[in-house]
Amino acid sequence: MCSSDLFQLESPGMRQLIQMLEPDRFEDLMALVALYRPGLLSLDQHVEYAARKHGRRQVTYPHPALEEVLRDTYGIIVYQEQVMQVAVRLAGYTMGQADTLRKVMGKKVRKDLIPHRKTFIEGAVGNGIDAKRAEEIFELIVPFADYGFNASHACAYAYIAYQTAYLKAHHPVEYMAAMLTSVKDDKDRKPYYLNACRQMDIEVLPPDVNGSELDFAPVGDGSRRIRYGLSAVRNVGSGVVLGILEARRTKGAFESFADFCRKVDPLALQKRVLESLIYAGAFDSLGYARRALLENQEKVSGPIVAERRSEAAGQFSLFGGDDGVVAVDDSSLAGEEFERSMLLRLEKDVLGSYVTDHPLLAIQAALAALTTCPVPDAVDLGDGDQAVLAGIVSGIQRKFTREGEPYVIFRLEDLTGGIAVIAFPEMFRRAGALIDDDAVLLVTGRIDHRGRETQIRAADIRVPDVAGIPKGPPPALVVHLRPSDCTPAAIGRLKEVLAANPGSSPVRVRFAAETGEVPLEVGAFSVDAAAGLLAEIQGLFGPGRARLEPVGPPS
């Protein structure tokens, strides 16, 4: 089961750590959420923990006196409570002093630890520990000032993670319906979970006036289907939705558009509400084409709204039959449907995501061979890292620099989410003609985390040549190494990371020699070349040192 939508376990890097660690006990889940924090990651302690757990490295302790404290975490300091015990056992801290040390770490300011260095080392020396060894042990504590978990916090997180994993494994439809409801107004996260449903073979159906509830909900017939909630339709507020649901409950299912107009609260008959429901496909099950219904709905809703206003005012209809009900001609709603591309665009406008179909589904394998990662995974790359992303253009904003030069910001969305792309004047001059709503583009650029949201600063924009990508073979993972990288320890860590991520992508390691790049043999590996693995390798060797490329003859 993939952990991509589980509490605390969904980031690419965390998924890679899970594959490396292979947790088989609750304590491993606690360690997972504690290890995947900046301080311990900076020391590669997550890699070390996994290697020790599986016997690839020997379990050692910073000092024999710490074996009892660190036995459960394979000799590695993982939690703040262990830091406190280290200070007490080695440096003679009282528990009160150790708690003060914990509070200092909680401020996440390294310089605040400086006064404790002297106290710790002097206390350890007083207990017969070599000064150099005492300083080395204190250096294991310093990263906790960047971010370190306490065990109780890790336990609570791990417990919730386990609960969400259980629900996903045993009640997948209900779980994913709840997840979609939690992100129904989030333009970035909703596509991610819609795609997760596709991967789990769960069908997400568009809204329906007779089948939808307020929020996303299982269809209820035992199938692997979820129905879109009416409250997720733009311009249709919760009050209107509750009125529709109440009318359906008390007056029965809607048999036609006219029947809907007669049964629901008049607030639901506002033009903007009806148009949004039509665009979303909420009347499809009644047999109407969306375009025809949109163009002709006022022929039915208008007279009925007028009739109901008259009734509310105590007036008798002059146009009704013997029963006083306005006669409407349902055949006036017949007609043609939108072209497929327009239908999907309008649907996305009101639902925030493609639901009935997605323009990228047919070419997703080809795009994967051209890109370095799915769009949402780019936020986990470092500032300034290079990425190649592909997706559909939307939300174009045309702007001008202080010098009056035009540039553009737009949103690039793939099947799993979106990211802001900024094309500065030079890039806009070269590729501006390609940037249009619903265009499918390939963007190469560098990640920028400096603003309120992550962006990619485009260095190249082009239309992807999906026809030229061979179908079938997965892309190769290419790792670029410099002379300074090629230490036994670094190559050993690389091999461990590759071995912990088995898959179908071949690995090519290239060494930057004076005469140019030459292949370097590190062993035969095939890996799952997800963004988390790229981020892991770039964490070892630096930004831009790992990428994907289409498979061709080995170089």
Coordinates of C-alpha atoms in Angstrom, one line a residue:
M1 CA 0.0 0.0 0.0
C2 CA 1.3 3.4 -1.0
S3 CA 1.7 5.9 1.9
S4 CA 1.1 8.9 -0.4
D5 CA -2.1 10.0 1.4
L6 CA -1.3 9.0 5.0
F7 CA -0.8 11.4 7.9
Q8 CA 2.8 12.5 8.1
L9 CA 3.9 9.8 5.6
E10 CA 2.9 11.3 2.3
S11 CA 6.0 13.3 1.1
P12 CA 8.3 11.8 -1.5
G13 CA 11.2 11.7 0.9
M14 CA 9.2 10.0 3.6
R15 CA 8.0 7.4 1.2
Q16 CA 11.6 6.7 0.2
L17 CA 12.5 6.4 3.9
I18 CA 9.7 3.9 4.5
Q19 CA 11.0 1.7 1.6
M20 CA 14.5 2.0 3.1
L21 CA 13.4 1.3 6.7
E22 CA 10.7 -1.3 6.1
P23 CA 9.0 -0.7 9.4
D24 CA 7.6 -3.9 11.1
R25 CA 6.8 -2.6 14.6
F26 CA 5.1 0.5 16.0
E27 CA 8.4 1.9 17.4
D28 CA 9.6 2.0 13.7
L29 CA 6.7 4.3 12.9
M30 CA 7.7 6.6 15.8
A31 CA 11.2 6.6 14.5
L32 CA 10.1 7.4 11.0
V33 CA 8.3 10.6 12.0
A34 CA 11.2 11.7 14.2
L35 CA 14.0 10.8 11.8
Y36 CA 12.5 12.8 8.9
R37 CA 13.3 16.2 10.4
P38 CA 16.0 18.7 9.3
G39 CA 18.4 18.0 12.2
L40 CA 18.7 14.3 11.8
L41 CA 18.5 14.4 8.0
S42 CA 21.5 16.7 7.9
L43 CA 23.6 13.9 9.6
D44 CA 22.1 11.1 7.4
Q45 CA 20.9 9.5 10.6
H46 CA 17.8 8.2 8.7
V47 CA 20.1 6.2 6.4
E48 CA 22.2 5.0 9.3
Y49 CA 19.1 3.9 11.3
A50 CA 17.8 1.8 8.4
A51 CA 21.2 0.3 7.8
R52 CA 21.6 -0.7 11.5
K53 CA 18.0 -2.0 11.7
H54 CA 18.6 -4.4 8.8
G55 CA 22.1 -5.5 9.9
R56 CA 23.9 -3.7 7.1
R57 CA 25.9 -1.8 9.7
Q58 CA 27.0 -2.7 13.2
V59 CA 25.1 -1.1 16.1
T60 CA 27.5 1.0 18.1
Y61 CA 27.0 3.4 20.9
P62 CA 28.6 6.9 21.4
H63 CA 29.6 5.7 24.9
P64 CA 29.0 2.4 26.8
A65 CA 27.0 4.2 29.4
L66 CA 24.4 5.1 26.8
E67 CA 23.5 1.5 25.7
E68 CA 20.4 1.3 27.9
V69 CA 19.2 4.7 26.6
L70 CA 19.8 4.1 22.9
R71 CA 19.3 0.3 22.6
D72 CA 15.8 0.7 21.1
T73 CA 17.0 3.1 18.4
Y74 CA 20.1 1.1 17.4
G75 CA 22.5 3.4 19.1
I76 CA 21.2 6.6 17.4
I77 CA 19.9 9.6 19.3
V78 CA 16.4 10.1 17.9
Y79 CA 14.3 11.8 20.5
Q80 CA 14.6 14.8 22.8
E81 CA 14.2 12.6 25.8
Q82 CA 17.3 10.7 24.8
V83 CA 19.2 13.9 24.6
M84 CA 18.1 14.6 28.2
Q85 CA 19.3 11.2 29.3
V86 CA 22.6 11.6 27.6
A87 CA 23.2 14.9 29.4
V88 CA 22.2 13.3 32.8
R89 CA 24.3 10.1 32.4
L90 CA 27.4 11.6 30.8
A91 CA 27.6 15.2 31.9
G92 CA 26.0 15.0 35.3
Y93 CA 23.0 17.2 34.5
T94 CA 20.1 17.2 36.9
M95 CA 16.7 16.4 35.3
G96 CA 15.8 20.1 35.7
Q97 CA 19.0 21.1 33.9
A98 CA 18.3 18.5 31.2
D99 CA 14.8 19.9 30.7
T100 CA 16.3 23.4 30.3
L101 CA 18.5 21.9 27.6
R102 CA 15.4 20.4 25.9
K103 CA 13.7 23.8 26.0
V104 CA 16.7 25.4 24.3
M105 CA 16.5 22.8 21.6
G106 CA 12.8 23.5 21.2
K107 CA 13.6 27.2 20.2
K108 CA 15.4 25.9 17.1
V109 CA 18.2 28.4 17.4
R110 CA 21.7 26.7 17.4
K111 CA 23.5 29.7 19.0
D112 CA 21.5 29.2 22.1
L113 CA 23.2 25.8 22.6
I114 CA 26.6 27.4 22.9
P115 CA 26.5 28.0 26.7
H116 CA 25.6 24.3 27.1
R117 CA 28.6 23.1 25.1
K118 CA 31.1 24.1 27.9
T119 CA 28.8 22.8 30.7
F120 CA 28.3 19.5 28.9
I121 CA 32.0 18.9 28.1
E122 CA 33.2 19.9 31.5
G123 CA 30.6 17.7 33.2
A124 CA 31.5 14.7 31.0
V125 CA 35.2 15.2 31.6
G126 CA 34.5 15.3 35.4
N127 CA 32.9 11.9 34.9
G128 CA 36.0 10.5 33.4
I129 CA 35.2 10.9 29.7
D130 CA 37.8 12.1 27.2
A131 CA 37.3 15.7 26.3
K132 CA 37.4 15.0 22.5
R133 CA 34.9 12.2 22.9
A134 CA 32.6 14.4 24.9
E135 CA 32.8 17.1 22.2
E136 CA 31.9 14.5 19.5
I137 CA 28.9 13.4 21.5
F138 CA 27.7 17.0 22.0
E139 CA 27.9 17.4 18.2
L140 CA 25.3 14.6 17.9
I141 CA 23.0 16.8 20.0
V142 CA 23.5 20.1 18.1
P143 CA 21.2 19.1 15.1
F144 CA 18.3 18.8 17.5
A145 CA 18.4 22.6 17.6
D146 CA 17.3 22.6 14.0
Y147 CA 14.2 20.4 14.7
G148 CA 14.0 17.4 17.0
F149 CA 10.9 15.4 18.1
N150 CA 10.1 14.3 21.6
A151 CA 9.0 10.7 21.9
S152 CA 5.5 11.5 23.1
H153 CA 5.0 13.7 20.1
A154 CA 6.4 11.0 17.8
C155 CA 4.1 8.4 19.4
A156 CA 1.0 10.5 18.8
Y157 CA 1.9 11.1 15.2
A158 CA 2.8 7.4 14.6
Y159 CA -0.5 6.3 16.2
I160 CA -2.5 8.6 13.9
A161 CA -0.4 7.5 10.9
Y162 CA -1.2 3.9 11.8
Q163 CA -4.9 4.6 12.1
T164 CA -5.0 6.3 8.7
A165 CA -3.1 3.4 7.2
Y166 CA -5.6 0.9 8.6
L167 CA -8.6 2.9 7.3
K168 CA -7.0 3.2 3.8
A169 CA -6.2 -0.6 3.8
H170 CA -9.6 -1.8 5.0
H171 CA -12.0 1.0 4.0
P172 CA -10.4 2.6 1.0
V173 CA -13.5 4.1 -0.6
E174 CA -14.7 5.7 2.6
Y175 CA -11.2 6.9 3.5
M176 CA -10.6 8.5 0.1
A177 CA -14.0 10.2 0.2
A178 CA -13.0 11.7 3.5
M179 CA -9.6 12.8 2.2
L180 CA -11.2 14.5 -0.8
T181 CA -13.7 16.3 1.4
S182 CA -10.8 17.6 3.5
V183 CA -9.2 19.2 0.4
K184 CA -12.4 20.1 -1.5
D185 CA -11.4 23.8 -1.6
D186 CA -7.7 23.3 -2.1
K187 CA -6.7 23.7 -5.7
D188 CA -3.3 22.1 -5.1
R189 CA -4.2 19.0 -3.1
K190 CA -7.5 18.0 -4.6
P191 CA -6.0 16.9 -8.0
Y192 CA -3.4 14.9 -6.0
Y193 CA -6.1 12.8 -4.2
L194 CA -8.2 12.5 -7.4
N195 CA -5.2 10.9 -9.0
A196 CA -4.6 8.7 -6.0
C197 CA -8.1 7.4 -6.5
R198 CA -7.3 6.5 -10.1
Q199 CA -4.3 4.6 -8.9
M200 CA -6.4 2.7 -6.4
D201 CA -9.0 1.9 -9.1
I202 CA -11.6 4.0 -7.3
E203 CA -13.8 6.0 -9.7
V204 CA -14.8 9.5 -8.8
L205 CA -18.1 10.5 -10.4
P206 CA -19.1 14.1 -11.1
P207 CA -21.8 15.7 -9.0
D208 CA -25.4 14.6 -9.4
V209 CA -28.6 16.3 -8.1
N210 CA -30.0 12.8 -7.3
G211 CA -26.8 11.1 -6.2
S212 CA -24.6 13.6 -4.4
E213 CA -24.5 14.5 -0.8
L214 CA -23.1 17.7 0.7
D215 CA -19.5 16.4 0.5
F216 CA -17.7 13.6 -1.2
A217 CA -19.3 10.3 -0.3
P218 CA -19.2 6.6 -1.4
V219 CA -21.9 5.7 -3.9
G220 CA -23.3 3.2 -1.3
D221 CA -23.8 0.2 -3.6
G222 CA -20.6 -1.6 -2.5
S223 CA -18.7 -0.5 -5.6
R224 CA -15.4 1.3 -5.7
R225 CA -17.0 4.6 -6.6
I226 CA -17.1 8.0 -4.9
R227 CA -19.6 10.7 -5.9
Y228 CA -18.5 14.4 -5.9
G229 CA -20.2 16.5 -3.2
L230 CA -22.4 19.3 -4.4
S231 CA -20.7 21.7 -1.9
A232 CA -17.5 21.4 -3.9
V233 CA -19.2 23.1 -6.9
R234 CA -18.2 26.7 -7.3
N235 CA -21.0 29.3 -6.7
V236 CA -23.1 26.6 -5.0
G237 CA -23.0 27.4 -1.3
S238 CA -23.7 24.9 1.5
G239 CA -27.1 26.5 2.2
V240 CA -28.3 25.9 -1.3
V241 CA -27.0 22.3 -1.2
L242 CA -28.7 21.6 2.0
G243 CA -31.9 22.9 0.5
I244 CA -31.5 20.6 -2.5
L245 CA -30.9 17.6 -0.3
E246 CA -33.9 18.4 1.9
A247 CA -36.1 18.7 -1.2
R248 CA -34.9 15.4 -2.5
R249 CA -35.4 13.7 0.9
T250 CA -39.0 15.0 1.5
K251 CA -40.3 15.3 -2.1
G252 CA -38.5 12.4 -3.8
A253 CA -35.9 12.1 -6.5
F254 CA -35.9 14.7 -9.3
E255 CA -37.4 13.3 -12.4
S256 CA -36.5 16.1 -14.8
F257 CA -35.1 19.6 -14.8
A258 CA -38.6 21.1 -14.5
D259 CA -39.3 18.8 -11.5
F260 CA -36.0 20.0 -9.9
C261 CA -37.1 23.6 -10.4
R262 CA -40.5 23.0 -8.8
K263 CA -39.2 21.1 -5.8
V264 CA -36.1 23.0 -4.6
D265 CA -35.8 26.2 -2.7
P266 CA -35.9 29.2 -5.1
L267 CA -32.4 30.1 -3.9
A268 CA -31.2 27.1 -5.9
L269 CA -32.7 28.6 -9.1
Q270 CA -30.5 31.6 -9.3
K271 CA -28.9 31.8 -12.8
R272 CA -25.3 31.5 -11.5
V273 CA -26.2 28.4 -9.3
L274 CA -27.9 26.6 -12.2
E275 CA -25.1 27.3 -14.6
S276 CA -22.5 26.0 -12.2
L277 CA -24.5 22.8 -11.6
I278 CA -24.9 22.4 -15.4
Y279 CA -21.2 22.9 -16.1
A280 CA -20.4 20.4 -13.3
G281 CA -22.6 17.7 -14.9
A282 CA -25.1 17.6 -12.0
F283 CA -28.0 17.1 -14.4
D284 CA -26.3 14.6 -16.7
S285 CA -28.2 11.6 -15.2
L286 CA -31.5 13.2 -16.2
G287 CA -30.5 12.8 -19.9
Y288 CA -29.6 16.4 -20.8
A289 CA -26.6 17.6 -22.8
R290 CA -24.8 20.3 -20.9
R291 CA -24.6 22.8 -23.7
A292 CA -28.3 22.4 -24.6
L293 CA -29.4 22.7 -21.0
L294 CA -27.2 25.7 -20.5
E295 CA -28.6 27.5 -23.5
N296 CA -32.3 26.7 -22.9
Q297 CA -32.7 26.3 -19.1
E298 CA -34.3 29.7 -18.7
K299 CA -37.2 28.5 -20.9
V300 CA -38.1 26.1 -18.1
S301 CA -36.7 27.8 -15.0
G302 CA -38.1 31.2 -15.8
P303 CA -41.8 30.4 -15.9
I304 CA -41.5 28.2 -12.9
V305 CA -39.7 30.8 -10.9
A306 CA -42.3 33.4 -11.9
E307 CA -45.1 31.0 -10.9
R308 CA -43.6 30.3 -7.5
R309 CA -43.1 34.0 -6.8
S310 CA -46.8 34.6 -7.6
E311 CA -47.8 31.8 -5.3
A312 CA -45.7 33.3 -2.6
A313 CA -47.5 36.6 -3.1
G314 CA -50.9 34.8 -3.0
Q315 CA -51.7 35.3 -6.7
F316 CA -53.3 32.7 -8.9
S317 CA -51.5 31.7 -12.1
L318 CA -53.2 32.9 -15.3
F319 CA -51.1 30.6 -17.4
G320 CA -51.5 27.2 -15.7
G321 CA -53.9 24.4 -16.4
D322 CA -56.7 23.2 -14.2
D323 CA -54.2 22.4 -11.4
G324 CA -52.6 25.8 -11.5
V325 CA -49.2 24.4 -12.6
V326 CA -47.3 26.1 -15.4
A327 CA -46.9 23.8 -18.4
V328 CA -43.4 23.6 -19.7
D329 CA -42.1 21.8 -22.7
D330 CA -39.1 19.6 -21.7
S331 CA -38.2 19.0 -25.3
S332 CA -37.0 22.6 -25.5
L333 CA -34.0 21.4 -23.5
A334 CA -32.8 19.0 -26.2
G335 CA -29.8 19.9 -28.3
E336 CA -26.1 19.4 -28.8
E337 CA -23.3 18.8 -26.4
F338 CA -20.1 20.9 -25.9
E339 CA -17.0 19.7 -27.7
R340 CA -15.0 17.4 -25.4
S341 CA -12.2 19.9 -24.7
M342 CA -14.7 22.7 -23.9
L343 CA -16.8 20.4 -21.7
L344 CA -13.7 19.5 -19.6
R345 CA -12.6 23.1 -19.4
L346 CA -16.0 24.3 -18.1
E347 CA -16.2 21.4 -15.7
K348 CA -12.8 22.2 -14.3
D349 CA -13.7 25.9 -13.9
V350 CA -16.5 25.0 -11.4
L351 CA -15.0 21.9 -9.8
G352 CA -11.4 23.0 -9.6
S353 CA -10.2 19.8 -11.2
Y354 CA -10.9 17.6 -14.2
V355 CA -13.3 14.8 -13.2
T356 CA -15.0 13.2 -16.2
D357 CA -11.7 12.9 -18.0
H358 CA -8.2 14.4 -18.0
P359 CA -6.4 15.7 -21.1
L360 CA -3.1 14.3 -19.8
L361 CA -4.2 10.7 -19.1
A362 CA -3.4 9.5 -22.6
I363 CA 0.1 10.9 -22.5
Q364 CA 1.1 10.6 -18.9
A365 CA 3.6 7.8 -19.5
A366 CA 5.3 9.8 -22.3
L367 CA 5.5 12.9 -20.1
A368 CA 7.0 10.9 -17.2
A369 CA 9.9 10.0 -19.4
L370 CA 10.6 13.7 -20.1
T371 CA 10.2 15.1 -16.6
T372 CA 12.2 14.8 -13.4
C373 CA 9.2 14.5 -11.1
P374 CA 5.5 15.0 -10.8
V375 CA 4.6 18.7 -10.3
P376 CA 3.7 18.5 -6.5
D377 CA 6.9 16.8 -5.7
A378 CA 8.9 19.8 -6.9
V379 CA 8.2 21.6 -3.6
D380 CA 10.3 19.0 -1.8
L381 CA 13.4 20.0 -3.9
G382 CA 15.9 22.5 -2.6
D383 CA 15.9 26.2 -3.4
G384 CA 17.7 26.6 -6.7
D385 CA 17.4 22.9 -7.7
Q386 CA 16.7 22.3 -11.4
A387 CA 13.5 20.5 -12.4
V388 CA 11.8 19.5 -15.6
L389 CA 8.0 19.6 -15.2
A390 CA 5.1 19.0 -17.6
G391 CA 1.4 19.9 -17.4
I392 CA -1.5 22.0 -18.6
V393 CA -1.4 25.8 -18.5
S394 CA -4.0 27.8 -16.6
G395 CA -4.4 31.0 -14.6
I396 CA -2.2 33.2 -16.9
Q397 CA -1.2 36.6 -15.4
R398 CA 0.5 39.0 -17.7
K399 CA 2.6 41.6 -15.9
F400 CA 5.3 44.2 -16.5
T401 CA 8.6 44.9 -14.9
R402 CA 9.5 48.4 -13.6
E403 CA 11.3 49.0 -16.9
G404 CA 8.0 48.2 -18.8
E405 CA 9.1 44.8 -20.1
P406 CA 6.3 42.1 -20.2
Y407 CA 6.6 38.8 -18.4
V408 CA 4.1 36.2 -17.3
I409 CA 3.1 34.0 -14.4
F410 CA 1.0 31.0 -14.9
R411 CA 0.0 27.8 -13.3
L412 CA 1.2 24.4 -14.5
E413 CA -0.9 21.4 -13.5
D414 CA -0.4 17.7 -14.1
L415 CA -2.5 14.8 -12.9
T416 CA -1.5 15.3 -9.3
G417 CA -1.3 19.0 -8.6
G418 CA 0.1 22.4 -9.7
I419 CA 2.8 24.9 -9.3
A420 CA 3.4 28.6 -10.3
V421 CA 5.7 29.2 -13.2
I422 CA 7.3 32.6 -13.8
A423 CA 8.6 33.4 -17.3
F424 CA 10.8 36.6 -17.1
P425 CA 11.0 39.0 -20.0
E426 CA 13.7 37.1 -22.0
M427 CA 11.9 33.8 -21.5
F428 CA 8.6 35.4 -22.4
R429 CA 10.0 36.8 -25.6
R430 CA 11.2 33.4 -26.7
A431 CA 8.2 31.3 -25.6
G432 CA 5.3 33.7 -25.1
A433 CA 3.4 32.4 -28.1
L434 CA 3.3 28.9 -26.5
I435 CA 1.8 30.1 -23.2
D436 CA -1.9 29.8 -23.6
D437 CA -4.8 28.4 -21.6
D438 CA -5.0 24.6 -21.8
A439 CA -1.7 24.3 -23.6
V440 CA 0.4 21.3 -22.6
L441 CA 4.0 22.5 -22.0
L442 CA 7.3 21.2 -20.8
V443 CA 9.1 23.6 -18.4
T444 CA 12.7 23.4 -17.3
G445 CA 13.8 25.8 -14.6
R446 CA 15.0 26.3 -11.0
I447 CA 12.9 26.0 -7.9
D448 CA 12.3 29.2 -5.9
H449 CA 11.0 28.9 -2.3
R450 CA 11.6 32.6 -1.4
G451 CA 8.1 33.8 -2.0
R452 CA 4.8 33.0 -0.3
E453 CA 4.5 29.9 -2.5
T454 CA 6.9 27.8 -4.3
Q455 CA 7.6 28.8 -7.9
I456 CA 9.7 27.5 -10.8
R457 CA 11.7 30.1 -12.7
A458 CA 11.5 29.0 -16.3
A459 CA 14.7 28.7 -18.3
D460 CA 13.1 26.8 -21.1
I461 CA 9.5 26.3 -22.2
R462 CA 8.5 24.1 -25.1
V463 CA 5.8 21.8 -26.3
P464 CA 6.7 18.2 -25.3
D465 CA 7.4 15.8 -28.1
V466 CA 5.3 13.0 -26.7
A467 CA 5.2 11.2 -30.1
G468 CA 9.0 10.9 -30.0
I469 CA 9.1 9.2 -26.6
P470 CA 9.3 5.4 -26.8
K471 CA 6.5 3.6 -25.0
G472 CA 7.4 1.0 -22.4
P473 CA 11.0 1.5 -21.1
P474 CA 11.2 3.6 -17.9
P475 CA 13.6 6.5 -17.9
A476 CA 17.1 6.0 -16.5
L477 CA 18.3 7.6 -13.3
V478 CA 21.5 9.5 -14.0
V479 CA 23.8 10.5 -11.1
H480 CA 26.6 13.0 -11.7
L481 CA 29.5 12.8 -9.3
R482 CA 32.5 15.1 -8.8
P483 CA 36.0 13.9 -7.6
S484 CA 35.2 15.2 -4.1
D485 CA 32.1 13.0 -4.0
C486 CA 34.0 9.7 -4.6
T487 CA 34.9 8.8 -1.1
P488 CA 34.2 5.2 0.1
A489 CA 31.7 6.5 2.6
A490 CA 29.8 8.6 0.0
I491 CA 29.8 5.7 -2.6
G492 CA 28.6 3.4 0.2
R493 CA 25.7 5.6 1.1
L494 CA 24.8 5.9 -2.6
K495 CA 24.7 2.2 -3.0
E496 CA 22.5 1.9 0.2
V497 CA 20.0 4.4 -1.1
L498 CA 19.8 2.7 -4.5
A499 CA 19.4 -0.7 -3.0
A500 CA 16.6 0.5 -0.7
N501 CA 14.5 1.7 -3.7
P502 CA 14.1 -1.2 -6.1
G503 CA 12.2 -0.6 -9.3
S504 CA 12.5 -0.8 -13.1
S505 CA 14.6 2.3 -13.9
P506 CA 18.3 1.6 -14.8
V507 CA 21.0 3.6 -13.0
R508 CA 23.9 5.4 -14.7
V509 CA 26.6 7.0 -12.6
R510 CA 28.8 9.6 -14.4
F511 CA 32.1 10.9 -13.1
A512 CA 33.3 14.4 -14.0
A513 CA 36.9 13.7 -15.1
E514 CA 39.2 16.3 -16.6
T515 CA 38.5 14.8 -20.1
G516 CA 34.8 15.0 -19.6
E517 CA 32.1 12.8 -18.0
V518 CA 32.9 9.1 -17.9
P519 CA 30.7 6.1 -16.7
L520 CA 31.5 4.9 -13.2
E521 CA 30.6 1.4 -12.1
V522 CA 28.9 1.2 -8.7
G523 CA 27.0 -2.1 -9.3
A524 CA 23.9 -3.2 -11.2
F525 CA 20.9 -1.4 -9.8
S526 CA 17.3 -0.9 -11.0
V527 CA 15.3 1.6 -9.0
D528 CA 12.0 3.3 -8.5
A529 CA 13.0 6.7 -9.8
A530 CA 10.5 8.7 -7.9
A531 CA 11.1 12.3 -6.9
G532 CA 11.9 11.3 -3.3
L533 CA 14.9 9.2 -4.6
L534 CA 16.2 12.2 -6.6
A535 CA 15.8 14.4 -3.6
E536 CA 17.7 11.8 -1.5
I537 CA 20.6 11.7 -3.9
Q538 CA 20.7 15.5 -4.2
G539 CA 20.7 15.6 -0.4
L540 CA 23.9 13.5 -0.5
F541 CA 25.7 15.2 -3.3
G542 CA 24.1 18.5 -4.0
P543 CA 21.4 20.2 -6.2
G544 CA 21.1 19.0 -9.8
R545 CA 23.2 15.9 -9.2
A546 CA 20.4 13.4 -10.1
R547 CA 18.0 13.5 -13.0
L548 CA 16.0 11.2 -15.3
E549 CA 16.6 10.8 -19.0
P550 CA 14.9 8.6 -21.7
V551 CA 16.6 5.2 -22.0
G552 CA 19.1 5.0 -24.9
P553 CA 22.4 3.4 -25.5
P554 CA 24.6 3.5 -22.4
S555 CA 27.1 6.4 -22.5

